Tab-separated table of C-alpha atoms and ligand atoms in Angstrom:
chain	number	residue	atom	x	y	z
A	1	UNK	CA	-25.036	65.538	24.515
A	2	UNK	CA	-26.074	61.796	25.549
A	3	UNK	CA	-29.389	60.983	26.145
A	4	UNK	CA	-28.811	57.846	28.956
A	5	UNK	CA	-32.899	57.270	28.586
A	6	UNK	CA	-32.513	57.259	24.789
A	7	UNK	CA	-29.674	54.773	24.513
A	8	UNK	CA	-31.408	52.748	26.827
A	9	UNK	CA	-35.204	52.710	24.920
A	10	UNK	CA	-33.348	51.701	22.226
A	11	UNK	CA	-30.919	48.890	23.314
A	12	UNK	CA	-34.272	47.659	25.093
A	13	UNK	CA	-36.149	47.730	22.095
A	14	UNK	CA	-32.751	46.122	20.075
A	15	UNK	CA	-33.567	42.966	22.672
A	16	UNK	CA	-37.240	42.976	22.999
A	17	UNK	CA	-38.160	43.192	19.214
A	18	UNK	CA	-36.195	39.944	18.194
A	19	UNK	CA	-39.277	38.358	17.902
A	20	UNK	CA	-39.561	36.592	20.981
A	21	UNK	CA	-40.690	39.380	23.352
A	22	UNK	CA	-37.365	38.723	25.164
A	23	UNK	CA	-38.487	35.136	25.949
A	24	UNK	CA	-34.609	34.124	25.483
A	25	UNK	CA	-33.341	37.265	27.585
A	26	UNK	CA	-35.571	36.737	30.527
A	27	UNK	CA	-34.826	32.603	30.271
A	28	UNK	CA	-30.748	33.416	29.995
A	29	UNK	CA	-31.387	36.358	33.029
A	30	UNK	CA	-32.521	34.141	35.164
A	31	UNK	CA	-30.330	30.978	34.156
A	32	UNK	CA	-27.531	33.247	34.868
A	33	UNK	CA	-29.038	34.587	38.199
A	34	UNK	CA	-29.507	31.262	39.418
A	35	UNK	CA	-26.016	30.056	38.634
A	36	UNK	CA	-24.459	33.089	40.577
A	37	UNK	CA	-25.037	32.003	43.794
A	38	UNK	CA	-26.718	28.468	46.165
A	39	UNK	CA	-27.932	31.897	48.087
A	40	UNK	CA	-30.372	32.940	44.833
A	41	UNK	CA	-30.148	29.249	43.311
A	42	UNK	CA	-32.266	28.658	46.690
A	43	UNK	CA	-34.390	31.641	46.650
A	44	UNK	CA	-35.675	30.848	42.982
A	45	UNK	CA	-36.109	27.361	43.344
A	46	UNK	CA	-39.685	27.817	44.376
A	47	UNK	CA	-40.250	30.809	41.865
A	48	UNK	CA	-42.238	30.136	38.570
A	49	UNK	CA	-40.295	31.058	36.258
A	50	UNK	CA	-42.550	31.386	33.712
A	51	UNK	CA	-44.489	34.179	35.838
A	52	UNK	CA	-41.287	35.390	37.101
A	53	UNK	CA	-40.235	36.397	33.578
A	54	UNK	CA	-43.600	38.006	32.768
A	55	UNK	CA	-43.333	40.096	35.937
A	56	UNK	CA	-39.768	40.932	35.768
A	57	UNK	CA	-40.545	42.233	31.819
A	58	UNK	CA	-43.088	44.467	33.449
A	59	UNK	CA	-40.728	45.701	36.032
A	60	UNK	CA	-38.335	47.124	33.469
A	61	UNK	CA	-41.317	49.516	32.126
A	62	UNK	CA	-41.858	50.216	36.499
A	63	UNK	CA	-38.171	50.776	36.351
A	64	UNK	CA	-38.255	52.842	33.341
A	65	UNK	CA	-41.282	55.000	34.802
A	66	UNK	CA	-40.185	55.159	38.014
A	67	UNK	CA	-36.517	56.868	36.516
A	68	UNK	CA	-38.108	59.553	35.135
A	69	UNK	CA	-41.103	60.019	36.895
A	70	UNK	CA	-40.002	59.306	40.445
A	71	UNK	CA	-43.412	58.344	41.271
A	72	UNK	CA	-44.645	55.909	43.923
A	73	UNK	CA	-47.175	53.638	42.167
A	74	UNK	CA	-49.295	50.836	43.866
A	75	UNK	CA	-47.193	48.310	41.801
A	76	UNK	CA	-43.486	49.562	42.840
A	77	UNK	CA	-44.716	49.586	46.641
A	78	UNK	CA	-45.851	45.933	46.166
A	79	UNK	CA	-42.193	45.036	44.792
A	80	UNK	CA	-40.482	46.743	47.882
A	81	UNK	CA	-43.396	44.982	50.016
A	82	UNK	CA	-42.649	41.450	47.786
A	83	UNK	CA	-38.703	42.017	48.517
A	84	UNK	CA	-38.583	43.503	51.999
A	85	UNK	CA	-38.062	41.905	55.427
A	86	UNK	CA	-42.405	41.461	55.627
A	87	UNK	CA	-41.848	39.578	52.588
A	88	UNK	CA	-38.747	37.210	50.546
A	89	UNK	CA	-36.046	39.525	52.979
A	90	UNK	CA	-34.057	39.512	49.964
A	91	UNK	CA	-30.416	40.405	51.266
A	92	UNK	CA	-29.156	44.220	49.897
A	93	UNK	CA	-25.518	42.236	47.983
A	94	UNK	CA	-28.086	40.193	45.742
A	95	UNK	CA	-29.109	43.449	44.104
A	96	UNK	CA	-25.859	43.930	42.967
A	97	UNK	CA	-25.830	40.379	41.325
A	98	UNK	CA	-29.049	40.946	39.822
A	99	UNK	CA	-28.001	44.526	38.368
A	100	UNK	CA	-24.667	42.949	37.335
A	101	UNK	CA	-26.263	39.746	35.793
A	102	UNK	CA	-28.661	41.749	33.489
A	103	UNK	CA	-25.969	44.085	32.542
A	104	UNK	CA	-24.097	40.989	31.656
A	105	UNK	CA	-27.350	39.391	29.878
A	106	UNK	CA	-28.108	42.723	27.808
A	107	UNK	CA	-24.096	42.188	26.747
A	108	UNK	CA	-25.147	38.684	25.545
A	109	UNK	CA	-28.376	40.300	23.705
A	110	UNK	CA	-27.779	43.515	22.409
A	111	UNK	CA	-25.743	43.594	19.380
A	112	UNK	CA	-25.093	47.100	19.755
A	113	UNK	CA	-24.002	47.104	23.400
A	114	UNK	CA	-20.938	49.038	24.471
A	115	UNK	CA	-19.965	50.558	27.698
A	116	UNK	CA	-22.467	53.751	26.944
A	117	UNK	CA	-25.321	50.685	26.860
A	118	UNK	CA	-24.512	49.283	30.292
A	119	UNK	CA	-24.496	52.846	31.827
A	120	UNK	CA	-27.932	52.980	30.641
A	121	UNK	CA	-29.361	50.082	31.961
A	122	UNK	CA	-27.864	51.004	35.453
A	123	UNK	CA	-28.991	54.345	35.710
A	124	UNK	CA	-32.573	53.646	34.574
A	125	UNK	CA	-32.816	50.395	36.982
A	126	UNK	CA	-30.929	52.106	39.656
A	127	UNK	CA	-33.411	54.797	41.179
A	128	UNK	CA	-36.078	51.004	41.759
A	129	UNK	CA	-33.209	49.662	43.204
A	130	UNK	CA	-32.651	52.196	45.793
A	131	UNK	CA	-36.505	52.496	46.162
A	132	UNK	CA	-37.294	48.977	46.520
A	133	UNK	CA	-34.052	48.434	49.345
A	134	UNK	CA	-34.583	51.421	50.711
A	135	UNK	CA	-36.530	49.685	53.871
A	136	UNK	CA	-32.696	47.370	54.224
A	137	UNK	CA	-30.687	50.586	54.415
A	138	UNK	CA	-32.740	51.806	56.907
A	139	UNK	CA	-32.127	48.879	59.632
B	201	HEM	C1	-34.595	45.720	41.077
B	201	HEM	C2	-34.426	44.432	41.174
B	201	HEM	C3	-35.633	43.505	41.094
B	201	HEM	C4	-36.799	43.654	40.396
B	201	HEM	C5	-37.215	44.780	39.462
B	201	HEM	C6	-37.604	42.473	40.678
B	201	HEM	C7	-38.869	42.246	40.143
B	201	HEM	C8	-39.757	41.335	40.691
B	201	HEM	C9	-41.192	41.299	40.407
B	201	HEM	C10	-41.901	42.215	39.437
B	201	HEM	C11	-41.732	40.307	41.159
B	201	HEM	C12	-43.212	39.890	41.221
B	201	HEM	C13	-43.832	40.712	42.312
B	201	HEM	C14	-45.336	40.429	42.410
B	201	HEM	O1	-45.730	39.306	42.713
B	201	HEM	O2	-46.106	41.369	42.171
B	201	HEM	C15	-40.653	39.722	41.920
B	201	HEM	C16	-40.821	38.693	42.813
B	201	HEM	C17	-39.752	38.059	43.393
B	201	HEM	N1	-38.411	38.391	43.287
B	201	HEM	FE1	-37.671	40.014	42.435
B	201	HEM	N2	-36.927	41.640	41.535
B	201	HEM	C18	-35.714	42.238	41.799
B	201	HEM	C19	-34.704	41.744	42.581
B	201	HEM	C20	-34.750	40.500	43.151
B	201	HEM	C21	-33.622	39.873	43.797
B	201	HEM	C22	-32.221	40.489	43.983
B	201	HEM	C23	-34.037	38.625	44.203
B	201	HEM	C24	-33.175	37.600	44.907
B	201	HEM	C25	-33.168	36.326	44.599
B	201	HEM	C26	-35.457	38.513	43.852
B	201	HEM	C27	-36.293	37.441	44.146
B	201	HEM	C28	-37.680	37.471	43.985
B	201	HEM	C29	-38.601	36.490	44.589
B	201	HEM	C30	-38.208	35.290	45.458
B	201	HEM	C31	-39.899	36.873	44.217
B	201	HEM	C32	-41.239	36.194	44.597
B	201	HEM	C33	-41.651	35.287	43.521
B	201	HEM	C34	-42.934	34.566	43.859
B	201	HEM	O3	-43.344	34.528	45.015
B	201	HEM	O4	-43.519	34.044	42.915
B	201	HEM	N3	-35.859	39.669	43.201
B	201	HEM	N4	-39.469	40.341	41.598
């Protein structure tokens, strides 16, 4: 029987314990995620990056939590609040370039990464996805 939380704990830790705390993952994420589109190119161009990767390294143990736990913490509601239309508006079809671009990033990372790995990382960010967009599917 697969364990989708297992294979995912340890492809993230396969990427996070390279010695650089995923410095390079987070740096070719957003690289990547800026190149997909003027739309996000324009979006980050005033984001620290620096920040943005510490932030977006925390959000993976959120997106963990929140996949298991289904739990509305403080922090998630700031990232829907962050995202939604009070905050950046970030359109619903960039979520699917951003879940697409990490997949694609974790292919570039994870030595071990096969199509069992990717199904991972989607089902465990999925659930924040939904959360965080939910305000978007409403209107
Ligand atoms: C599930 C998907 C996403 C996650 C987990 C995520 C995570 C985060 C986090 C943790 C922050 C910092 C929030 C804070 O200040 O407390 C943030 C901010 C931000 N995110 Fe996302 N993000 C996601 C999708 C996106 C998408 C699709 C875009 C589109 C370009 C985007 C653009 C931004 C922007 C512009 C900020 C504000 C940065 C700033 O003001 O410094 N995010 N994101």
């Amino acid at each position: 029987m697969k364990n989708y939380d297992q294979i995912f704990n340890d492809s993230y830790e396969r990427i996070m314990y390279r010695g650089d705390q995923g410095d390079a993952f987070f740096s070719h994420f957003y690289q990547s995620f800026s190149d997909s589109s003027p739309e996000v190119q324009r979006i980050l161009a005033k984001v620290d990056l620096t920040r943005q990767k510490l932030m977006m390294q925390r959000s993976l143990y959120m997106a963990m939590d929140f996949s298991s736990s289904r739990i509305e913490t403080e922090t998630i509601k700031k990232y829907a609040k962050v995202h939604g239309d009070k905050g950046h508006a970030i359109p619903l079809h960039l979520y699917d370039i951003w879940l697409d671009t990490l997949v694609n990033t974790v292919r570039a990372f994870d030595p071990k990464c096969d199509l069992e790995v990717e199904l991972a990382w989607r089902l465990v960010l999925m659930p924040l996805i939904q959360y965080m967009t939910a305000e978007q599917h409403r209107t």
